[in-house]
């Protein structure tokens, strides 16, 4: 959860300072930023010092942005906190103008923008414009989809032309029966056709991007299909196959682990007390409020994606203030003063599914299926 680890960054110093390139991983997917301007390099190292001092007003600016294009979905997955499943927030779409203002303010410092949160990003009609604009600022752009927005050849062509670096398709089953148990309202065959169309369009255009990942979230009902999912990813011609642990927010129920946690301990997110599904406590350090800026679909700057009720909002872009002034403002500072490395009484921290994990990353493994 740190911004960077010195043992990892030291060997990369010649690349960063001389060649102005930075290699990093997000959810175990490898990325590289090229032609880094001095401002981004300086901010990267300055922001890294926050993990030692934890100041209420951070040094430097955020290096990652998480942006929610839409906070509702066209599926009804039982463990999701979208407005489709909770009444915590009104449904909303982030406008392109608001996104543009956000990028104009933050973009000179960002290395990566993650275009998703609690909702299906591709339900926002301005998403392609958002991707293209972020790419114009030399930012790595990573997004995700449930695959239920139609990708015909024209749409897939527009997607490739945006310059999107990476796109994840969530496919948690290899048969409709298994897939539909979690992706409620979804049709597996439609998703597979969309993946095939994007793969074919990339080939037609001679493009390596977006690199495509088939992500399989391992749960109790689907773990038997994991080998078949790996084979399916190879047959589809995607770039990566990812295996991820299941996210089980306690806010949605107290006995979720007994229903959803896989039987194979290798794929469990937590260690459990013997004979039960009570999670064992593990050391945890959270740097979210210092390294990342999170913008939701309603224009609120929030501490992290788990503030899905906006209870601890740092402020709204509707106030006329800039994103960075809000992120470094009084409300954000007061929040950080009370923030105990993630072990807090705040509702979002109590319900945080990143705590007590066995593995450092929720993505357990990623298999590269294609070179490039």
mmCIF file of C-alpha atoms in Angstrom:
data_model
loop_
_atom_site.group_PDB
_atom_site.id
_atom_site.type_symbol
_atom_site.label_atom_id
_atom_site.label_comp_id
_atom_site.label_asym_id
_atom_site.label_seq_id
_atom_site.Cartn_x
_atom_site.Cartn_y
_atom_site.Cartn_z
ATOM 1 C CA UNK A 1 0.000 0.000 0.000
ATOM 2 C CA UNK A 2 3.041 2.268 -0.014
ATOM 3 C CA UNK A 3 3.746 4.723 -2.827
ATOM 4 C CA UNK A 4 6.962 2.877 -3.559
ATOM 5 C CA UNK A 5 9.484 0.659 -1.806
ATOM 6 C CA UNK A 6 13.076 1.841 -1.903
ATOM 7 C CA UNK A 7 14.411 -1.654 -2.586
ATOM 8 C CA UNK A 8 12.325 -1.698 -5.774
ATOM 9 C CA UNK A 9 12.974 1.862 -6.875
ATOM 10 C CA UNK A 10 16.759 2.061 -6.402
ATOM 11 C CA UNK A 11 17.609 -0.193 -9.393
ATOM 12 C CA UNK A 12 15.254 1.932 -11.520
ATOM 13 C CA UNK A 13 16.915 5.285 -10.782
ATOM 14 C CA UNK A 14 18.936 5.408 -14.056
ATOM 15 C CA UNK A 15 15.763 4.721 -16.020
ATOM 16 C CA UNK A 16 13.814 7.386 -14.152
ATOM 17 C CA UNK A 17 16.412 10.150 -13.956
ATOM 18 C CA UNK A 18 18.310 9.617 -17.225
ATOM 19 C CA UNK A 19 15.931 7.856 -19.611
ATOM 20 C CA UNK A 20 12.870 9.444 -17.969
ATOM 21 C CA UNK A 21 10.988 6.154 -17.892
ATOM 22 C CA UNK A 22 9.196 4.571 -14.963
ATOM 23 C CA UNK A 23 8.095 0.950 -14.808
ATOM 24 C CA UNK A 24 5.516 -0.027 -12.216
ATOM 25 C CA UNK A 25 2.772 -2.546 -11.570
ATOM 26 C CA UNK A 26 -0.855 -1.972 -10.745
ATOM 27 C CA UNK A 27 -2.870 -5.047 -9.807
ATOM 28 C CA UNK A 28 0.213 -6.948 -11.013
ATOM 29 C CA UNK A 29 -0.242 -5.646 -14.576
ATOM 30 C CA UNK A 30 3.055 -4.109 -15.755
ATOM 31 C CA UNK A 31 3.000 -0.517 -17.008
ATOM 32 C CA UNK A 32 5.595 1.967 -18.197
ATOM 33 C CA UNK A 33 5.451 5.747 -18.416
ATOM 34 C CA UNK A 34 7.813 7.221 -21.016
ATOM 35 C CA UNK A 35 9.069 10.766 -21.560
ATOM 36 C CA UNK A 36 8.484 11.705 -17.933
ATOM 37 C CA UNK A 37 8.654 15.483 -17.467
ATOM 38 C CA UNK A 38 10.806 16.725 -14.569
ATOM 39 C CA UNK A 39 7.661 17.855 -12.694
ATOM 40 C CA UNK A 40 6.299 14.299 -12.536
ATOM 41 C CA UNK A 41 9.662 12.849 -11.526
ATOM 42 C CA UNK A 42 10.076 15.413 -8.747
ATOM 43 C CA UNK A 43 6.532 14.826 -7.506
ATOM 44 C CA UNK A 44 6.964 11.048 -7.528
ATOM 45 C CA UNK A 45 9.869 11.199 -5.092
ATOM 46 C CA UNK A 46 8.354 14.012 -3.032
ATOM 47 C CA UNK A 47 5.067 12.136 -2.651
ATOM 48 C CA UNK A 48 7.014 9.050 -1.607
ATOM 49 C CA UNK A 49 8.221 10.862 1.510
ATOM 50 C CA UNK A 50 4.645 11.011 2.808
ATOM 51 C CA UNK A 51 4.840 7.388 3.895
ATOM 52 C CA UNK A 52 7.446 8.365 6.499
ATOM 53 C CA UNK A 53 5.885 11.577 7.820
ATOM 54 C CA UNK A 54 2.129 11.210 7.173
ATOM 55 C CA UNK A 55 1.560 14.995 7.209
ATOM 56 C CA UNK A 56 -2.040 16.316 7.311
ATOM 57 C CA UNK A 57 -1.140 18.405 4.254
ATOM 58 C CA UNK A 58 0.718 15.966 1.978
ATOM 59 C CA UNK A 59 4.088 16.670 0.435
ATOM 60 C CA UNK A 60 3.678 16.912 -3.316
ATOM 61 C CA UNK A 61 0.557 15.807 -5.118
ATOM 62 C CA UNK A 62 -1.186 12.488 -5.803
ATOM 63 C CA UNK A 63 0.493 10.083 -8.234
ATOM 64 C CA UNK A 64 -2.644 7.990 -8.851
ATOM 65 C CA UNK A 65 -6.215 9.088 -9.513
ATOM 66 C CA UNK A 66 -9.255 6.872 -9.221
ATOM 67 C CA UNK A 67 -12.193 8.310 -11.127
ATOM 68 C CA UNK A 68 -15.740 6.993 -11.194
ATOM 69 C CA UNK A 69 -17.354 7.648 -14.601
ATOM 70 C CA UNK A 70 -20.679 6.099 -13.503
ATOM 71 C CA UNK A 71 -21.881 4.932 -10.102
ATOM 72 C CA UNK A 72 -24.586 2.566 -11.345
ATOM 73 C CA UNK A 73 -24.469 -0.670 -13.305
ATOM 74 C CA UNK A 74 -26.358 -2.826 -15.779
ATOM 75 C CA UNK A 75 -25.775 -5.964 -13.653
ATOM 76 C CA UNK A 76 -26.688 -6.778 -10.048
ATOM 77 C CA UNK A 77 -23.657 -8.477 -8.507
ATOM 78 C CA UNK A 78 -24.433 -9.285 -4.852
ATOM 79 C CA UNK A 79 -21.124 -8.025 -3.405
ATOM 80 C CA UNK A 80 -21.010 -4.680 -5.186
ATOM 81 C CA UNK A 81 -21.622 -1.278 -3.576
ATOM 82 C CA UNK A 82 -22.974 0.488 -6.664
ATOM 83 C CA UNK A 83 -26.079 2.627 -6.414
ATOM 84 C CA UNK A 84 -27.725 -0.308 -8.200
ATOM 85 C CA UNK A 85 -27.282 -2.312 -4.974
ATOM 86 C CA UNK A 86 -27.306 0.361 -2.238
ATOM 87 C CA UNK A 87 -29.254 3.558 -1.667
ATOM 88 C CA UNK A 88 -26.195 5.360 -0.307
ATOM 89 C CA UNK A 89 -25.906 7.892 -3.151
ATOM 90 C CA UNK A 90 -28.063 9.128 -6.020
ATOM 91 C CA UNK A 91 -27.172 7.612 -9.389
ATOM 92 C CA UNK A 92 -24.912 9.833 -11.441
ATOM 93 C CA UNK A 93 -22.630 10.226 -14.437
ATOM 94 C CA UNK A 94 -19.441 12.263 -14.341
ATOM 95 C CA UNK A 95 -19.564 14.927 -17.048
ATOM 96 C CA UNK A 96 -16.707 15.365 -19.482
ATOM 97 C CA UNK A 97 -16.347 19.040 -18.559
ATOM 98 C CA UNK A 98 -15.896 18.185 -14.883
ATOM 99 C CA UNK A 99 -13.420 15.433 -15.785
ATOM 100 C CA UNK A 100 -11.482 17.834 -18.023
ATOM 101 C CA UNK A 101 -11.223 20.409 -15.236
ATOM 102 C CA UNK A 102 -10.027 17.657 -12.895
ATOM 103 C CA UNK A 103 -7.318 16.497 -15.319
ATOM 104 C CA UNK A 104 -6.246 20.065 -16.084
ATOM 105 C CA UNK A 105 -5.642 20.512 -12.363
ATOM 106 C CA UNK A 106 -4.116 17.133 -11.435
ATOM 107 C CA UNK A 107 -2.765 15.752 -14.703
ATOM 108 C CA UNK A 108 0.728 17.283 -14.516
ATOM 109 C CA UNK A 109 1.462 15.030 -11.526
ATOM 110 C CA UNK A 110 -0.369 11.800 -12.278
ATOM 111 C CA UNK A 111 1.328 8.617 -13.438
ATOM 112 C CA UNK A 112 -1.833 6.509 -13.569
ATOM 113 C CA UNK A 113 -5.565 7.060 -13.736
ATOM 114 C CA UNK A 114 -7.922 4.206 -12.854
ATOM 115 C CA UNK A 115 -11.276 4.708 -14.574
ATOM 116 C CA UNK A 116 -13.699 2.771 -12.413
ATOM 117 C CA UNK A 117 -15.152 2.588 -8.949
ATOM 118 C CA UNK A 118 -18.675 1.473 -7.979
ATOM 119 C CA UNK A 119 -20.331 1.242 -11.378
ATOM 120 C CA UNK A 120 -19.886 0.227 -15.009
ATOM 121 C CA UNK A 121 -17.577 2.857 -16.603
ATOM 122 C CA UNK A 122 -18.752 2.219 -20.154
ATOM 123 C CA UNK A 123 -22.270 3.376 -19.318
ATOM 124 C CA UNK A 124 -20.877 6.917 -19.448
ATOM 125 C CA UNK A 125 -21.265 8.178 -23.049
ATOM 126 C CA UNK A 126 -18.282 10.520 -22.554
ATOM 127 C CA UNK A 127 -15.865 7.767 -21.474
ATOM 128 C CA UNK A 128 -13.941 7.623 -24.761
ATOM 129 C CA UNK A 129 -13.443 11.407 -24.686
ATOM 130 C CA UNK A 130 -12.208 11.113 -21.097
ATOM 131 C CA UNK A 131 -9.658 8.452 -22.011
ATOM 132 C CA UNK A 132 -8.351 10.449 -24.985
ATOM 133 C CA UNK A 133 -8.030 13.610 -22.900
ATOM 134 C CA UNK A 134 -6.140 11.841 -20.097
ATOM 135 C CA UNK A 135 -3.811 10.272 -22.655
ATOM 136 C CA UNK A 136 -3.053 13.723 -24.060
ATOM 137 C CA UNK A 137 -1.474 14.505 -20.651
ATOM 138 C CA UNK A 138 0.866 11.474 -20.806
ATOM 139 C CA UNK A 139 -1.037 9.549 -18.145
ATOM 140 C CA UNK A 140 -1.348 5.748 -18.138
ATOM 141 C CA UNK A 141 -5.076 4.929 -18.320
ATOM 142 C CA UNK A 142 -6.471 1.667 -16.967
ATOM 143 C CA UNK A 143 -10.148 0.692 -17.010
ATOM 144 C CA UNK A 144 -12.454 -2.242 -16.416
ATOM 145 C CA UNK A 145 -15.776 -3.494 -17.725
ATOM 146 C CA UNK A 146 -18.316 -6.239 -17.162
ATOM 147 C CA UNK A 147 -18.532 -6.434 -20.959
ATOM 148 C CA UNK A 148 -22.247 -5.710 -21.206
ATOM 149 C CA UNK A 149 -21.981 -2.539 -23.259
ATOM 150 C CA UNK A 150 -21.962 -3.576 -26.908
ATOM 151 C CA UNK A 151 -18.571 -3.431 -28.640
ATOM 152 C CA UNK A 152 -19.369 -3.612 -32.339
ATOM 153 C CA UNK A 153 -16.521 -3.014 -34.818
ATOM 154 C CA UNK A 154 -17.084 0.751 -34.895
ATOM 155 C CA UNK A 155 -17.164 1.066 -31.100
ATOM 156 C CA UNK A 156 -14.143 -1.191 -30.695
ATOM 157 C CA UNK A 157 -12.321 0.934 -33.269
ATOM 158 C CA UNK A 158 -13.085 4.084 -31.280
ATOM 159 C CA UNK A 159 -11.855 2.354 -28.137
ATOM 160 C CA UNK A 160 -8.514 1.422 -29.701
ATOM 161 C CA UNK A 161 -8.124 4.938 -31.097
ATOM 162 C CA UNK A 162 -8.449 6.507 -27.620
ATOM 163 C CA UNK A 163 -5.011 5.165 -26.664
ATOM 164 C CA UNK A 164 -6.368 3.312 -23.615
ATOM 165 C CA UNK A 165 -3.462 1.376 -22.116
ATOM 166 C CA UNK A 166 -5.283 -1.448 -20.382
ATOM 167 C CA UNK A 167 -8.774 -2.900 -20.153
ATOM 168 C CA UNK A 168 -10.005 -5.648 -17.824
ATOM 169 C CA UNK A 169 -12.953 -7.888 -18.663
ATOM 170 C CA UNK A 170 -14.490 -9.522 -15.593
ATOM 171 C CA UNK A 171 -15.458 -13.093 -16.484
ATOM 172 C CA UNK A 172 -16.057 -15.161 -13.354
ATOM 173 C CA UNK A 173 -17.275 -18.370 -14.960
ATOM 174 C CA UNK A 174 -16.892 -20.411 -18.128
ATOM 175 C CA UNK A 175 -20.516 -21.590 -18.324
ATOM 176 C CA UNK A 176 -23.627 -19.444 -18.209
ATOM 177 C CA UNK A 177 -24.861 -21.332 -15.161
ATOM 178 C CA UNK A 178 -21.742 -20.535 -13.147
ATOM 179 C CA UNK A 179 -21.250 -17.041 -14.563
ATOM 180 C CA UNK A 180 -24.846 -16.030 -13.847
ATOM 181 C CA UNK A 181 -24.675 -17.002 -10.180
ATOM 182 C CA UNK A 182 -22.648 -13.870 -9.444
ATOM 183 C CA UNK A 183 -22.958 -11.684 -12.559
ATOM 184 C CA UNK A 184 -26.720 -11.490 -12.135
ATOM 185 C CA UNK A 185 -28.474 -10.302 -15.256
ATOM 186 C CA UNK A 186 -25.387 -11.021 -17.362
ATOM 187 C CA UNK A 187 -24.967 -13.101 -20.492
ATOM 188 C CA UNK A 188 -21.602 -14.812 -20.849
ATOM 189 C CA UNK A 189 -21.852 -15.308 -24.609
ATOM 190 C CA UNK A 190 -22.400 -11.575 -25.159
ATOM 191 C CA UNK A 191 -19.287 -10.757 -23.139
ATOM 192 C CA UNK A 192 -17.174 -13.278 -25.060
ATOM 193 C CA UNK A 193 -18.339 -11.796 -28.368
ATOM 194 C CA UNK A 194 -17.340 -8.331 -27.173
ATOM 195 C CA UNK A 195 -13.879 -9.562 -26.166
ATOM 196 C CA UNK A 196 -13.425 -11.237 -29.558
ATOM 197 C CA UNK A 197 -14.449 -8.026 -31.342
ATOM 198 C CA UNK A 198 -11.904 -5.915 -29.449
ATOM 199 C CA UNK A 199 -9.157 -8.507 -30.050
ATOM 200 C CA UNK A 200 -9.986 -8.606 -33.763
ATOM 201 C CA UNK A 201 -10.094 -4.805 -33.996
ATOM 202 C CA UNK A 202 -6.675 -4.469 -32.357
ATOM 203 C CA UNK A 203 -5.241 -6.870 -34.942
ATOM 204 C CA UNK A 204 -6.933 -5.035 -37.807
ATOM 205 C CA UNK A 205 -5.506 -1.727 -36.640
ATOM 206 C CA UNK A 206 -2.088 -3.188 -35.806
ATOM 207 C CA UNK A 207 -2.341 -1.909 -32.236
ATOM 208 C CA UNK A 208 -0.893 -3.451 -29.079
ATOM 209 C CA UNK A 209 -3.228 -1.429 -26.898
ATOM 210 C CA UNK A 210 -5.395 -1.612 -25.016
ATOM 211 C CA UNK A 211 -3.774 -4.654 -23.483
ATOM 212 C CA UNK A 212 -6.658 -6.907 -22.499
ATOM 213 C CA UNK A 213 -6.963 -8.886 -19.278
ATOM 214 C CA UNK A 214 -9.479 -11.600 -18.566
ATOM 215 C CA UNK A 215 -9.963 -11.423 -14.794
ATOM 216 C CA UNK A 216 -11.356 -14.347 -12.831
ATOM 217 C CA UNK A 217 -12.496 -13.614 -9.263
ATOM 218 C CA UNK A 218 -12.297 -16.940 -7.433
ATOM 219 C CA UNK A 219 -15.366 -17.755 -5.343
ATOM 220 C CA UNK A 220 -16.842 -20.822 -3.732
ATOM 221 C CA UNK A 221 -19.204 -21.530 -6.607
ATOM 222 C CA UNK A 222 -16.719 -21.059 -9.469
ATOM 223 C CA UNK A 223 -13.303 -22.220 -8.226
ATOM 224 C CA UNK A 224 -13.678 -25.534 -10.045
ATOM 225 C CA UNK A 225 -13.707 -23.627 -13.363
ATOM 226 C CA UNK A 226 -10.413 -21.776 -12.809
ATOM 227 C CA UNK A 227 -8.366 -24.029 -15.193
ATOM 228 C CA UNK A 228 -11.096 -23.692 -17.833
ATOM 229 C CA UNK A 229 -11.035 -19.910 -17.463
ATOM 230 C CA UNK A 230 -7.274 -19.875 -18.063
ATOM 231 C CA UNK A 231 -7.777 -21.926 -21.221
ATOM 232 C CA UNK A 232 -10.596 -19.611 -22.315
ATOM 233 C CA UNK A 233 -8.321 -16.574 -21.966
ATOM 234 C CA UNK A 234 -5.754 -18.260 -24.212
ATOM 235 C CA UNK A 235 -8.408 -19.085 -26.816
ATOM 236 C CA UNK A 236 -9.764 -15.529 -26.815
ATOM 237 C CA UNK A 237 -6.320 -14.086 -27.555
ATOM 238 C CA UNK A 238 -6.185 -11.602 -24.665
ATOM 239 C CA UNK A 239 -2.872 -10.390 -23.255
ATOM 240 C CA UNK A 240 -3.230 -11.461 -19.613
ATOM 241 C CA UNK A 241 -5.155 -13.843 -17.423
ATOM 242 C CA UNK A 242 -5.610 -12.582 -13.851
ATOM 243 C CA UNK A 243 -6.722 -14.430 -10.734
ATOM 244 C CA UNK A 244 -8.216 -12.252 -8.015
ATOM 245 C CA UNK A 245 -9.562 -12.856 -4.518
ATOM 246 C CA UNK A 246 -13.198 -12.026 -3.859
ATOM 247 C CA UNK A 247 -14.104 -8.678 -2.265
ATOM 248 C CA UNK A 248 -16.598 -9.243 0.575
ATOM 249 C CA UNK A 249 -17.607 -5.907 2.176
ATOM 250 C CA UNK A 250 -18.896 -6.507 5.727
ATOM 251 C CA UNK A 251 -21.369 -3.683 5.127
ATOM 252 C CA UNK A 252 -23.342 -6.099 2.937
ATOM 253 C CA UNK A 253 -23.578 -8.887 5.515
ATOM 254 C CA UNK A 254 -21.840 -10.556 8.426
ATOM 255 C CA UNK A 255 -21.515 -14.089 7.027
ATOM 256 C CA UNK A 256 -20.385 -13.384 3.477
ATOM 257 C CA UNK A 257 -17.176 -15.400 3.813
ATOM 258 C CA UNK A 258 -19.069 -18.625 4.490
ATOM 259 C CA UNK A 259 -21.031 -18.178 1.249
ATOM 260 C CA UNK A 260 -18.389 -16.748 -1.084
ATOM 261 C CA UNK A 261 -14.865 -17.615 0.123
ATOM 262 C CA UNK A 262 -13.421 -20.471 -1.953
ATOM 263 C CA UNK A 263 -12.585 -23.752 -0.278
ATOM 264 C CA UNK A 264 -9.033 -23.802 -1.643
ATOM 265 C CA UNK A 265 -6.936 -21.793 0.829
ATOM 266 C CA UNK A 266 -4.631 -20.667 -2.001
ATOM 267 C CA UNK A 267 -7.387 -18.425 -3.344
ATOM 268 C CA UNK A 268 -8.728 -17.098 -0.044
ATOM 269 C CA UNK A 269 -8.145 -13.415 0.732
ATOM 270 C CA UNK A 270 -7.938 -14.059 4.497
ATOM 271 C CA UNK A 271 -6.689 -16.551 7.030
ATOM 272 C CA UNK A 272 -9.524 -17.853 9.181
ATOM 273 C CA UNK A 273 -9.655 -19.102 12.730
ATOM 274 C CA UNK A 274 -9.864 -22.896 12.713
ATOM 275 C CA UNK A 275 -13.355 -24.232 12.179
ATOM 276 C CA UNK A 276 -14.833 -20.825 11.371
ATOM 277 C CA UNK A 277 -14.865 -17.946 8.907
ATOM 278 C CA UNK A 278 -13.653 -15.381 11.453
ATOM 279 C CA UNK A 279 -10.843 -13.437 9.810
ATOM 280 C CA UNK A 280 -7.475 -13.440 11.548
ATOM 281 C CA UNK A 281 -5.985 -9.997 12.129
ATOM 282 C CA UNK A 282 -2.925 -9.071 10.040
ATOM 283 C CA UNK A 283 -0.636 -6.010 10.123
ATOM 284 C CA UNK A 284 -1.942 -3.294 7.828
ATOM 285 C CA UNK A 285 -0.759 0.103 6.621
ATOM 286 C CA UNK A 286 -2.912 2.255 4.345
ATOM 287 C CA UNK A 287 -1.494 5.149 2.312
ATOM 288 C CA UNK A 288 -4.627 5.874 0.259
ATOM 289 C CA UNK A 289 -5.238 9.421 1.613
ATOM 290 C CA UNK A 290 -1.650 10.426 0.760
ATOM 291 C CA UNK A 291 -0.893 8.801 -2.596
ATOM 292 C CA UNK A 292 -4.238 8.714 -4.389
ATOM 293 C CA UNK A 293 -6.978 11.191 -5.236
ATOM 294 C CA UNK A 294 -10.444 9.704 -5.681
ATOM 295 C CA UNK A 295 -13.183 11.497 -7.615
ATOM 296 C CA UNK A 296 -16.672 10.020 -7.605
ATOM 297 C CA UNK A 297 -19.381 10.390 -10.220
ATOM 298 C CA UNK A 298 -21.092 13.153 -8.218
ATOM 299 C CA UNK A 299 -17.989 15.360 -8.226
ATOM 300 C CA UNK A 300 -16.920 14.615 -4.635
ATOM 301 C CA UNK A 301 -13.265 14.175 -3.671
ATOM 302 C CA UNK A 302 -13.331 11.289 -1.175
ATOM 303 C CA UNK A 303 -10.614 9.527 0.901
ATOM 304 C CA UNK A 304 -10.930 6.269 -1.042
ATOM 305 C CA UNK A 305 -13.433 4.140 -2.923
ATOM 306 C CA UNK A 306 -14.822 2.618 0.275
ATOM 307 C CA UNK A 307 -16.365 5.931 1.283
ATOM 308 C CA UNK A 308 -19.302 4.924 -0.909
ATOM 309 C CA UNK A 309 -21.675 7.063 1.199
ATOM 310 C CA UNK A 310 -19.510 10.232 0.900
ATOM 311 C CA UNK A 311 -19.569 10.558 4.690
ATOM 312 C CA UNK A 312 -15.939 11.718 4.792
ATOM 313 C CA UNK A 313 -15.944 13.751 1.583
ATOM 314 C CA UNK A 314 -13.066 16.227 1.417
ATOM 315 C CA UNK A 315 -15.217 18.555 -0.677
ATOM 316 C CA UNK A 316 -17.108 18.877 -3.944
ATOM 317 C CA UNK A 317 -15.933 20.240 -7.278
ATOM 318 C CA UNK A 318 -19.342 21.900 -7.480
ATOM 319 C CA UNK A 319 -18.061 24.348 -4.846
ATOM 320 C CA UNK A 320 -15.855 25.902 -7.524
ATOM 321 C CA UNK A 321 -12.653 24.844 -5.762
ATOM 322 C CA UNK A 322 -9.991 22.916 -7.632
ATOM 323 C CA UNK A 323 -9.450 19.202 -6.989
ATOM 324 C CA UNK A 324 -5.949 19.755 -5.582
ATOM 325 C CA UNK A 325 -7.029 22.548 -3.246
ATOM 326 C CA UNK A 326 -9.721 20.227 -1.877
ATOM 327 C CA UNK A 327 -7.280 17.298 -1.584
ATOM 328 C CA UNK A 328 -4.892 19.515 0.382
ATOM 329 C CA UNK A 329 -7.630 21.463 2.153
ATOM 330 C CA UNK A 330 -8.846 21.729 5.731
ATOM 331 C CA UNK A 331 -11.365 18.869 5.664
ATOM 332 C CA UNK A 332 -8.825 16.506 4.122
ATOM 333 C CA UNK A 333 -6.211 17.576 6.665
ATOM 334 C CA UNK A 334 -8.541 16.953 9.589
ATOM 335 C CA UNK A 335 -9.294 13.494 8.219
ATOM 336 C CA UNK A 336 -5.604 12.614 7.875
ATOM 337 C CA UNK A 337 -4.886 13.801 11.442
ATOM 338 C CA UNK A 338 -7.371 11.223 12.735
ATOM 339 C CA UNK A 339 -6.278 8.517 10.296
ATOM 340 C CA UNK A 340 -4.370 5.733 12.046
ATOM 341 C CA UNK A 341 -2.790 3.982 9.045
ATOM 342 C CA UNK A 342 -6.151 2.453 8.196
ATOM 343 C CA UNK A 343 -6.932 0.964 11.618
ATOM 344 C CA UNK A 344 -9.701 3.437 12.397
ATOM 345 C CA UNK A 345 -13.226 3.620 13.748
ATOM 346 C CA UNK A 346 -14.449 5.292 10.530
ATOM 347 C CA UNK A 347 -17.168 3.182 8.905
ATOM 348 C CA UNK A 348 -15.199 2.913 5.673
ATOM 349 C CA UNK A 349 -12.122 1.567 7.492
ATOM 350 C CA UNK A 350 -14.129 -0.822 9.648
ATOM 351 C CA UNK A 351 -15.608 -2.257 6.469
ATOM 352 C CA UNK A 352 -12.380 -2.156 4.455
ATOM 353 C CA UNK A 353 -11.737 -5.461 2.725
ATOM 354 C CA UNK A 354 -8.048 -4.654 2.188
ATOM 355 C CA UNK A 355 -7.323 -5.146 5.888
ATOM 356 C CA UNK A 356 -6.147 -8.549 7.168
ATOM 357 C CA UNK A 357 -5.262 -9.844 3.693
ATOM 358 C CA UNK A 358 -2.835 -12.716 3.412
ATOM 359 C CA UNK A 359 -1.343 -11.457 0.134
ATOM 360 C CA UNK A 360 -0.241 -7.858 -0.411
ATOM 361 C CA UNK A 361 -2.293 -7.571 -3.596
ATOM 362 C CA UNK A 362 -5.884 -8.682 -4.171
ATOM 363 C CA UNK A 363 -4.743 -9.947 -7.561
ATOM 364 C CA UNK A 364 -2.991 -13.191 -6.634
ATOM 365 C CA UNK A 365 -1.465 -13.943 -10.001
ATOM 366 C CA UNK A 366 -1.313 -12.656 -13.527
ATOM 367 C CA UNK A 367 -0.242 -14.762 -16.488
ATOM 368 C CA UNK A 368 1.152 -13.060 -19.580
ATOM 369 C CA UNK A 369 -0.357 -14.793 -22.589
ATOM 370 C CA UNK A 370 1.140 -12.606 -25.314
ATOM 371 C CA UNK A 371 4.414 -10.738 -25.678
ATOM 372 C CA UNK A 372 4.484 -6.967 -26.039
#
